[in-house]
Coordinates of C-alpha atoms in Angstrom, one line a residue:
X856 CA -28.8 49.5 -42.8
X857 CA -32.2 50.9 -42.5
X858 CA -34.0 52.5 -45.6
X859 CA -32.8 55.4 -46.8
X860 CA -35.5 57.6 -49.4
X861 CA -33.4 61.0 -49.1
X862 CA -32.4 61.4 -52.8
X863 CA -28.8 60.3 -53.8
X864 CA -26.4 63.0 -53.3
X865 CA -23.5 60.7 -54.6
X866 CA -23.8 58.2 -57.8
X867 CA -21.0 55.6 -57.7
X868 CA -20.6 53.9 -60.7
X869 CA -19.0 50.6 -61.0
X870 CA -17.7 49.0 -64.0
X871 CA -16.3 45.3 -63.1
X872 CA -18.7 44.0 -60.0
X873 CA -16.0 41.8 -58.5
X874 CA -13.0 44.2 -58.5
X875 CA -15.0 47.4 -57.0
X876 CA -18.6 47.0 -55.8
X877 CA -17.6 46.2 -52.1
X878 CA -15.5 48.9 -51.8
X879 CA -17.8 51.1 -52.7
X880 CA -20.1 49.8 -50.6
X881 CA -17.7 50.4 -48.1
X882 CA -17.1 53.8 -48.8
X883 CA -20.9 54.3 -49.1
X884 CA -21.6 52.9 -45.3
X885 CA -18.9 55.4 -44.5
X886 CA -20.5 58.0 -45.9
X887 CA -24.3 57.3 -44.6
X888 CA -22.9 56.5 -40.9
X889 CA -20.7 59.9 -40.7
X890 CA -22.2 62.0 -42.6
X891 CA -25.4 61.2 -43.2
X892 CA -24.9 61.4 -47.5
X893 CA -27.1 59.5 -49.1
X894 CA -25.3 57.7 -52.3
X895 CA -26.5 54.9 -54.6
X896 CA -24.3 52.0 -56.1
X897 CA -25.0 51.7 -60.1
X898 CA -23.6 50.2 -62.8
X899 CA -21.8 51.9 -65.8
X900 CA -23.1 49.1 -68.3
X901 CA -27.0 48.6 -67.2
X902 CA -28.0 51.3 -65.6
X903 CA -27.6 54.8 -67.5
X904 CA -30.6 54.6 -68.8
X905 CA -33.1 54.6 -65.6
X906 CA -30.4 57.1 -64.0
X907 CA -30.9 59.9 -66.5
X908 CA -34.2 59.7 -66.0
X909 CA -34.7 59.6 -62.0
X910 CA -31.4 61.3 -60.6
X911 CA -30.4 64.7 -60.2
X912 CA -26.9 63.5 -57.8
X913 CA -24.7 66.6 -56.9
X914 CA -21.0 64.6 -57.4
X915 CA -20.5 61.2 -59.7
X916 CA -17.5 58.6 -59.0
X917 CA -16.5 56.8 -61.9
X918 CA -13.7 53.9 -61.9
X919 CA -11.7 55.6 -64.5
X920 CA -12.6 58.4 -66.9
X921 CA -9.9 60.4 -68.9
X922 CA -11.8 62.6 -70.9
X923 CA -15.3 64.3 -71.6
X924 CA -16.4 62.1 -73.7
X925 CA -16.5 59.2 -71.3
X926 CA -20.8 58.1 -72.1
X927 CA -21.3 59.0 -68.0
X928 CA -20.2 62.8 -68.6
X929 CA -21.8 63.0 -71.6
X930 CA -25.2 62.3 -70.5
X931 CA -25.0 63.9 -67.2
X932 CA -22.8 67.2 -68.5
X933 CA -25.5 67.2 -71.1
X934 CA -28.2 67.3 -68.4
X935 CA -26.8 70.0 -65.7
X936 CA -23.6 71.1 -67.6
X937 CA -21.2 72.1 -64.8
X938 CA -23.4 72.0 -62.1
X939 CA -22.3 68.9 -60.4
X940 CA -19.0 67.3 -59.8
X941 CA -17.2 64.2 -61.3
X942 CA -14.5 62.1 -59.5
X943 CA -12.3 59.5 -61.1
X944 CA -11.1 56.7 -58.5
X945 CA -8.4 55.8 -61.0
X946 CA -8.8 52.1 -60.2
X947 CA -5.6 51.3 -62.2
X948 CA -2.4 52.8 -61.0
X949 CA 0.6 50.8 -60.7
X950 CA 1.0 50.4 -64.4
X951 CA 2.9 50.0 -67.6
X952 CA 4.5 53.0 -69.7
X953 CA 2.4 51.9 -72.5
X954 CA -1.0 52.2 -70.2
X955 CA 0.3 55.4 -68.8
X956 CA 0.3 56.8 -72.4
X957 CA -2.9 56.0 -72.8
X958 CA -4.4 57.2 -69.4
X959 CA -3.3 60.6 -69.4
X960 CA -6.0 63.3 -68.9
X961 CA -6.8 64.3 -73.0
X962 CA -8.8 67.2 -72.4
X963 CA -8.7 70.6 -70.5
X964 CA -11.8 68.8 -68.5
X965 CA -9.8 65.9 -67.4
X966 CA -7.0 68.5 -66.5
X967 CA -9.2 71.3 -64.6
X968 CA -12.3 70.0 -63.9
X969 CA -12.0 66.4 -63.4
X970 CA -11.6 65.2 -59.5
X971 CA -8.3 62.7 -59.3
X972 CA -8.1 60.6 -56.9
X973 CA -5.0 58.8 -56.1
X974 CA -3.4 56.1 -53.7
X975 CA 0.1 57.6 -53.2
X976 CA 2.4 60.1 -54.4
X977 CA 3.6 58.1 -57.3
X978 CA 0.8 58.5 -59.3
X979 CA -0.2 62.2 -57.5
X980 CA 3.3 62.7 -59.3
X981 CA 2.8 61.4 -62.5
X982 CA -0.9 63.4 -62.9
X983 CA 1.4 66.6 -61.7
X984 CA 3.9 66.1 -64.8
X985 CA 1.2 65.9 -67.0
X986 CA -0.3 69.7 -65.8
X987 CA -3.5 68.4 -64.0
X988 CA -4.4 71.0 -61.6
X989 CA -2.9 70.4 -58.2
X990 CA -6.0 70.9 -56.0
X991 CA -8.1 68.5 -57.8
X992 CA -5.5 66.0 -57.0
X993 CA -6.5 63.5 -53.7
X994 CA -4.1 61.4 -52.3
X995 CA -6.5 58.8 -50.0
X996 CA -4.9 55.9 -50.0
X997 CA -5.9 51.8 -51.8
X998 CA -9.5 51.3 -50.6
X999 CA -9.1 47.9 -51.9
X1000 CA -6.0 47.5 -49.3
X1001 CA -7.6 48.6 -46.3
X1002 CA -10.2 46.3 -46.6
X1003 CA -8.4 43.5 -47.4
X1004 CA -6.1 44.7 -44.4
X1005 CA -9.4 44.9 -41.8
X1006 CA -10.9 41.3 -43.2
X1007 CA -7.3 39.7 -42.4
X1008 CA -7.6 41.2 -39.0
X1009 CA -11.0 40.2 -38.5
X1010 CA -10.6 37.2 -40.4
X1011 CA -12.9 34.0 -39.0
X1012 CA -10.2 31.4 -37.9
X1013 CA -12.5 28.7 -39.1
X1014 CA -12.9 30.3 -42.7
X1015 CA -10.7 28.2 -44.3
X1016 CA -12.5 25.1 -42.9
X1017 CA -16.0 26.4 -44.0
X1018 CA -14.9 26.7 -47.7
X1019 CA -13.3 23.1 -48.0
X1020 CA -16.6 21.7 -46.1
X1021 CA -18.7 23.8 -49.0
X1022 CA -16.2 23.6 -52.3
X1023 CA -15.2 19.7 -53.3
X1024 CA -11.5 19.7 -54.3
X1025 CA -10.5 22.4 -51.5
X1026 CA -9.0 19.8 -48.3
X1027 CA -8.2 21.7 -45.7
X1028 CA -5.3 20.0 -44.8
X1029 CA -3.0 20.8 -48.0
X1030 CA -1.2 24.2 -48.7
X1031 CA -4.0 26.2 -51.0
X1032 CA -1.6 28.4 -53.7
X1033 CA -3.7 30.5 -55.7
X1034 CA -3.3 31.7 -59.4
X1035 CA -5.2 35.0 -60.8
X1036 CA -4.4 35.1 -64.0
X1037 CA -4.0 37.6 -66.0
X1038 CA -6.0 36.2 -69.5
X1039 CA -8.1 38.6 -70.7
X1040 CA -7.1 39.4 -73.3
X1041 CA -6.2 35.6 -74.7
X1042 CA -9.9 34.0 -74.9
X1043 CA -11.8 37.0 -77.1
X1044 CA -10.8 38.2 -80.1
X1045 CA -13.5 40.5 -80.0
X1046 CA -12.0 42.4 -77.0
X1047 CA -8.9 42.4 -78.6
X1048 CA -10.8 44.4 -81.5
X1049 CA -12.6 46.4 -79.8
X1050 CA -9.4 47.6 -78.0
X1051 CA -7.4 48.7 -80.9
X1052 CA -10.3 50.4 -82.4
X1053 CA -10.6 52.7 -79.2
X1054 CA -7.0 53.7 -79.4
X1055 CA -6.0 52.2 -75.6
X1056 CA -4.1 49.9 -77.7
X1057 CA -1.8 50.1 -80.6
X1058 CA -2.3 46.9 -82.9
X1059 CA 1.4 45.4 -82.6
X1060 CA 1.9 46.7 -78.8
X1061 CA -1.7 44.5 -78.3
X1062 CA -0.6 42.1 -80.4
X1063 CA 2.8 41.1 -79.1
X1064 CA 1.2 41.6 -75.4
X1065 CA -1.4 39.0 -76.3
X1066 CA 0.9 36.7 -77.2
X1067 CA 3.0 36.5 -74.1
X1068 CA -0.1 36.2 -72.0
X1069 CA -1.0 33.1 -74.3
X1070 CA 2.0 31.4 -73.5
X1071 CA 2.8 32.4 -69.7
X1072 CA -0.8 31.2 -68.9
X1073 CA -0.5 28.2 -71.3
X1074 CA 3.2 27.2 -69.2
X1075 CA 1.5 27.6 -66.2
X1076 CA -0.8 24.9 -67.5
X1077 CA 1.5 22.7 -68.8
X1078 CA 3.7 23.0 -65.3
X1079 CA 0.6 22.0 -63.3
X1080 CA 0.2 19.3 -65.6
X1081 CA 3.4 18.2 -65.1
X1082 CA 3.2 18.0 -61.3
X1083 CA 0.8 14.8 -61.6
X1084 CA 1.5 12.2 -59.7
X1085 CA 4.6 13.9 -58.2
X1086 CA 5.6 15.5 -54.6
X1087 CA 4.6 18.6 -55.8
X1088 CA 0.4 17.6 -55.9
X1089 CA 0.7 16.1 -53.3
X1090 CA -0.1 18.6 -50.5
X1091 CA -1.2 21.2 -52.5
X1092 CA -4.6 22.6 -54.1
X1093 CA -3.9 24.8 -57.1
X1094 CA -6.4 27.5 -57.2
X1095 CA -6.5 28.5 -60.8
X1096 CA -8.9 32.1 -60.9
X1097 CA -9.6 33.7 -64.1
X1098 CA -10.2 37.4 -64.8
X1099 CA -13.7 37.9 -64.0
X1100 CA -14.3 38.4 -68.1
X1101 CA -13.3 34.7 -68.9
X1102 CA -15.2 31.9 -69.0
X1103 CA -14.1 29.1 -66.6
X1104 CA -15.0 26.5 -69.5
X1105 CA -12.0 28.3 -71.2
X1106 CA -9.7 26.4 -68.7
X1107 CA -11.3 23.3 -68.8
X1108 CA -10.6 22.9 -72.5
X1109 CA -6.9 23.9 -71.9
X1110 CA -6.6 21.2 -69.5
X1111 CA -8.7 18.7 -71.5
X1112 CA -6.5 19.5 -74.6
X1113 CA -3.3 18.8 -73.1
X1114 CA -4.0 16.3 -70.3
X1115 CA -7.6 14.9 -71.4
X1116 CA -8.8 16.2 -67.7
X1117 CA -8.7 18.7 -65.0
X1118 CA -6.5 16.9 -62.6
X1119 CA -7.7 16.3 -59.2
X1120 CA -5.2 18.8 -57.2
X1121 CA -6.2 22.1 -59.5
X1122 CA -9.4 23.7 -58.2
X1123 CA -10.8 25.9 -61.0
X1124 CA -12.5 29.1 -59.1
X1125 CA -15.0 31.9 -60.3
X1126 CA -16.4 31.6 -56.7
X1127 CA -15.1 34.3 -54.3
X1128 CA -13.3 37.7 -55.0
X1129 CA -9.9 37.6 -55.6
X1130 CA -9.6 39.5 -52.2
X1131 CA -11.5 36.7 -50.3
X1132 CA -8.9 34.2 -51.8
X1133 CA -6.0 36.1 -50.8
X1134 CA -7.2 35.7 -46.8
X1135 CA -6.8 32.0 -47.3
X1136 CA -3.9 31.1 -49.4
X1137 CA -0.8 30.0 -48.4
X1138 CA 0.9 31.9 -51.7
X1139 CA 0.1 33.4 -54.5
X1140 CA 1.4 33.2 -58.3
X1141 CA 0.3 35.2 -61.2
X1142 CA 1.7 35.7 -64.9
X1143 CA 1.3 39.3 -64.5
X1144 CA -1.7 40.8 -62.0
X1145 CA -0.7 43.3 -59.2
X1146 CA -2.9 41.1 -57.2
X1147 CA 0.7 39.9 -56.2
X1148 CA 0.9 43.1 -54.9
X1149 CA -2.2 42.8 -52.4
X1150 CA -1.0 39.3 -51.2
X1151 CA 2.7 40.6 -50.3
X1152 CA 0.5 43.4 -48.3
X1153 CA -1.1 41.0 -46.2
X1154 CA 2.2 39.1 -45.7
X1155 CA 1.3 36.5 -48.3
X1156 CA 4.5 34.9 -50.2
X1157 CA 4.1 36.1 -54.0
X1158 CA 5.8 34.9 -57.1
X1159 CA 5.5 36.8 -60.6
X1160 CA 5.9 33.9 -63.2
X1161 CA 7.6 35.8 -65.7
X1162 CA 8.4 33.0 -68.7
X1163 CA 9.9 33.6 -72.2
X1164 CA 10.9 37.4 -73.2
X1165 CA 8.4 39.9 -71.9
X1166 CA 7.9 43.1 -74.1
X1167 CA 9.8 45.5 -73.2
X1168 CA 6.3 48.4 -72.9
X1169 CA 4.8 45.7 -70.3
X1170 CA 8.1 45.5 -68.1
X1171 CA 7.1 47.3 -64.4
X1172 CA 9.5 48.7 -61.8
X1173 CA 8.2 46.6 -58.9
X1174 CA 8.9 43.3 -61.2
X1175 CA 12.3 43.0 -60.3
X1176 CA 11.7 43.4 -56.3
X1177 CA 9.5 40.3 -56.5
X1178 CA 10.5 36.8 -56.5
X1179 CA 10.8 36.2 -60.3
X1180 CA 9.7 32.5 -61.7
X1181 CA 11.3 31.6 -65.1
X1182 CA 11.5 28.7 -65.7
X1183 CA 9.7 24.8 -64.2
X1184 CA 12.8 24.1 -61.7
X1185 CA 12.4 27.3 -60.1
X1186 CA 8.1 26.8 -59.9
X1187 CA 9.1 23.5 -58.2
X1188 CA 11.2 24.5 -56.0
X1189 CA 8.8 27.9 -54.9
X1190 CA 6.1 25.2 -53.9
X1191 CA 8.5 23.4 -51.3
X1192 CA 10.2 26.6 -49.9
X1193 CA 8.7 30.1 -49.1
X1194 CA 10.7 33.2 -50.4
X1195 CA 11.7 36.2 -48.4
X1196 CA 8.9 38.9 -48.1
X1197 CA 9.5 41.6 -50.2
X1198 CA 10.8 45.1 -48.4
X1199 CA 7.3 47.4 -47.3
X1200 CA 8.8 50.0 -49.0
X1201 CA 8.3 49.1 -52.7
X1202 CA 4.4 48.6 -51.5
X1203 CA 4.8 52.0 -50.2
X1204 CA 6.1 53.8 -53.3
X1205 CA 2.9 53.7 -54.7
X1206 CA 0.5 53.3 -52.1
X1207 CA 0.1 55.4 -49.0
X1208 CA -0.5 52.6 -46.7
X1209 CA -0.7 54.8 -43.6
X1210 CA -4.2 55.8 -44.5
X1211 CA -7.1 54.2 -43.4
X1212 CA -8.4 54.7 -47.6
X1213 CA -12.2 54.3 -46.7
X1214 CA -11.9 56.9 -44.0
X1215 CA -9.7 59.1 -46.3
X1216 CA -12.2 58.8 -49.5
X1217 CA -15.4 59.1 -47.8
X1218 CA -14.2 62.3 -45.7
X1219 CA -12.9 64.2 -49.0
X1220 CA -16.1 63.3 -51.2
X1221 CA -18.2 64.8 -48.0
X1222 CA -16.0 67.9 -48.6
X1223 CA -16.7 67.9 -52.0
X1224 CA -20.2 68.1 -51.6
X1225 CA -20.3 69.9 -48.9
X1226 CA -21.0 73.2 -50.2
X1227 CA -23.4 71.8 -53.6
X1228 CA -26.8 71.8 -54.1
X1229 CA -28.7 69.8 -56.2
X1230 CA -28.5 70.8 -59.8
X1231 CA -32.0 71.5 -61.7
X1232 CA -31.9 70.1 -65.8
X1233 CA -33.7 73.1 -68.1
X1234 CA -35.8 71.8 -70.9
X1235 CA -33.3 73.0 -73.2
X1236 CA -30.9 70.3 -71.5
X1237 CA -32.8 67.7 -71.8
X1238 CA -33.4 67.9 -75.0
X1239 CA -30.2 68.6 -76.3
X1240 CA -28.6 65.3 -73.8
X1241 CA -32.0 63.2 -75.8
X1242 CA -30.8 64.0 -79.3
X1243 CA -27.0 64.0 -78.4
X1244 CA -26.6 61.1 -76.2
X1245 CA -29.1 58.9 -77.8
X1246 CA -27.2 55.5 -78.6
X1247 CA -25.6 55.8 -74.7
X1248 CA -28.8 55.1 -73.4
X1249 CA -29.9 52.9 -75.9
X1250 CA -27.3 50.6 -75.0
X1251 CA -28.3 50.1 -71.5
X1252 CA -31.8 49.8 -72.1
X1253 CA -31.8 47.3 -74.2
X1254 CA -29.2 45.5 -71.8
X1255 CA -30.9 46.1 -68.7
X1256 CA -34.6 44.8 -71.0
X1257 CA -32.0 41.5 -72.1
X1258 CA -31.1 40.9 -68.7
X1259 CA -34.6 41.4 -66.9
X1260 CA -35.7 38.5 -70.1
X1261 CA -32.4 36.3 -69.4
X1262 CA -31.2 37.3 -72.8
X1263 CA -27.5 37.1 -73.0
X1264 CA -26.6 38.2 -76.3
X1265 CA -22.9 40.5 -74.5
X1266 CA -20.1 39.3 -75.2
X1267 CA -18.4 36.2 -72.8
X1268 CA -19.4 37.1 -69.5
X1269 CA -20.3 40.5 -69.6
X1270 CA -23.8 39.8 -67.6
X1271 CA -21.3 38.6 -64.8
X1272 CA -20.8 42.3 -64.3
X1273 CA -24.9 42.6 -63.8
X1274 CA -26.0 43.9 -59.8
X1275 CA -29.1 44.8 -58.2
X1276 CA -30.3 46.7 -55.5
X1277 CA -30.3 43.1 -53.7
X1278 CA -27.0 42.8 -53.7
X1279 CA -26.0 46.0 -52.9
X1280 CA -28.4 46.0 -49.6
X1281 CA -26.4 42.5 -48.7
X1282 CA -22.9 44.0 -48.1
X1283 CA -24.2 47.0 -46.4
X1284 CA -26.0 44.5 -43.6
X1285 CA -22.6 42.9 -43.4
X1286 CA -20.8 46.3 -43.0
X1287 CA -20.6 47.8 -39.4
X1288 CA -23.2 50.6 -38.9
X1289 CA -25.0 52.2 -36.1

């Protein structure tokens, strides 16, 4: 993509690199190569700081905001006030009752103001019920799904033999069955803290959710354990991935605690997206991640491993119209034999699959803009966003200083979340452009 100095029109704020910065990218090369609008991929964590100071954008994304006091609107409604628009991508949507409670709009800004974006009618529905203003609803489709949908297509046919020439424990000529786990809330304590304190969580709801994480992913563990030396290792490779906020090492010492090593058929990944995995599996298995979800898309067998008694606020409606796992003979026998692939329509209650979601997004933020101009700051503004907005851009300085020094003072793995310019430029040279 050639260099672009036309100021940004669009800010697209990312929040977790792995799950949404191709996308946007995506979305972005969509945007430049139809339209001609110029946006620029940031990050929510480390780079609000330089952003208040250089940009002047006439419509923000954001991966989720519910209310004004999200630290993006406050600087930037501070700033221009109503001048420019927001959108929320609403990266989470097929969720739990208890998560729905806590991401409904909480403020007449989320309700009239705030842009909605959403993949299907389910969750156009649910924003309906909760009096959201129809026209600022979207319904565009899974971004996430239509790429994963085009890289199957244009998948290389020798991918899978590239990865197990560069990765030691991937052999080509086993089954690979991958794991994203669902974990992050098992490892920090801290997060688990700073989660009841904001109110997304109640402390028992947490609390008892916690817990049945800690022991599906700890009998996940102890059934690949098990498999040692048995037909089941044989001609497999267990890809085992963490959420992108845990620490590999946190596996290694669950293996080494109850084995005394990693054994040789489990291949312990923070390489690759979770996406990228998908396109070369053979299954896929998770305690609780919709990732399932994205692998049943793509025609990909999927198994929910669903041990003990799961609370009843983390129960979904797709889990019983996925092949359930409960208990080690039933694992077993799910690595020997495929299941059935699950009926399109459950995929299609909550995702409009018939939309080509890059296309979709990138045409409605055009027509968003459209009609905006770039909005001016007064004095008065800026002052007012210095001395009320203060500690949000605080924060990211000193992050963005700790990260330029190799500082890492974050919690676990928050710096994983840490992208440059350099990066960005990468995926868009891999993206078809003109």
């Amino acid at each position: 993509m050639k260099k672009n100095n036309k100021k940004a029109e669009i800010l697209f704020f990312i929040e977790h690199k792995d799950r949404e910065l191709y996308s946007a990218c995506a979305i972005a090369n969509e945007l430049k190569q139809n339209y001609n609008v110029s946006v620029k991929i940031v990050s929510m964590i480390f780079h609000l700081f330089i952003l208040m100071i250089k940009e002047r954008p006439k419509l923000i994304v954001l991966p989720y905001v519910k209310s004004e006091k999200n630290e993006v609107v406050q600087i930037f409604k501070a700033l221009f006030g109503s001048r420019l628009l927001f959108v929320n991508l609403n990266y989470e949507q097929i969720i739990n009752h208890h998560l729905k409670q806590f991401k409904k709009p909480k403020d007449e800004f989320a309700k009239k103001e705030l842009i909605q974006f959403c993949w299907g009618s389910d969750f156009k529905q649910y924003y309906l019920n909760l009096n959201v203003k129809d026209s600022n609803i979207y319904v565009t489709g899974k971004p996430d799904n239509t790429i994963l949908k085009k890289m199957k297509q244009n998948q290389q046919p020798d991918l899978k033999e590239k990865l197990s020439k560069q990765y030691e424990g991937l052999d080509l000529n086993k089954n690979w069955l991958f794991f994203p786990m669902a974990d992050t809330f098992i490892f920090s304590p801290n997060n688990v803290k700073k989660n009841i304190k904001s109110g997304k969580w109640k402390r028992d709801i947490l609390i008892g959710y916690r817990d049945y994480l800690f022991n599906s992913v700890n009998t996940i563990i102890d059934w690949l354990c098990k498999i040692e030396n048995t037909e089941y290792s044989q001609n497999n490779v267990f890809i085992v991935r963490p959420h992108p906020a845990v620490a590999i090492e946190e596996y290694y010492k669950l293996f080494n605690e109850k084995l005394g090593h990693v054994p040789d058929f489990v291949f312990l990944s923070r390489y690759m997206t979770v996406k990228e995995w998908l396109l070369v599996c053979d299954k896929c298995y998770s305690n609780y991640s919709t990732v399932l979800l994205d692998a049943l898309f793509i025609n990909i067998p999927a198994y929910l491993i669903k041990v003990n008694s799961m609370p009843q606020f983390a129960e979904m409606d797709w889990f019983n119209n996925i092949s359930n796992i409960n208990n080690y003979e039933e694992f077993t026998s799910s690595i020997l034999y495929s299941n059935e692939f699950v009926n399109s329509k459950l995929i299609d209650r909550y995702i409009d699959t018939e939309k080509d979601a890059i296309v979709e997004t990138a045409m409605v933020l055009n027509k968003l803009i459209s009609k905006k101009n770039y909005p001016k700051s007064t004095f008065s503004n800026k002052v007012i966003c210095a001395l009320k907005c203060y500690p949000i851009y605080l924060k990211s300085l000193i992050r963005i200083i700790f990260i330029k020094i190799n500082f890492n003072i974050f919690l676990k793995n928050v710096k994983y979340d840490y992208f440059n310019k350099k990066e960005v430029t990468a995926i868009l040279e891999q993206l078809p452009h003109d």
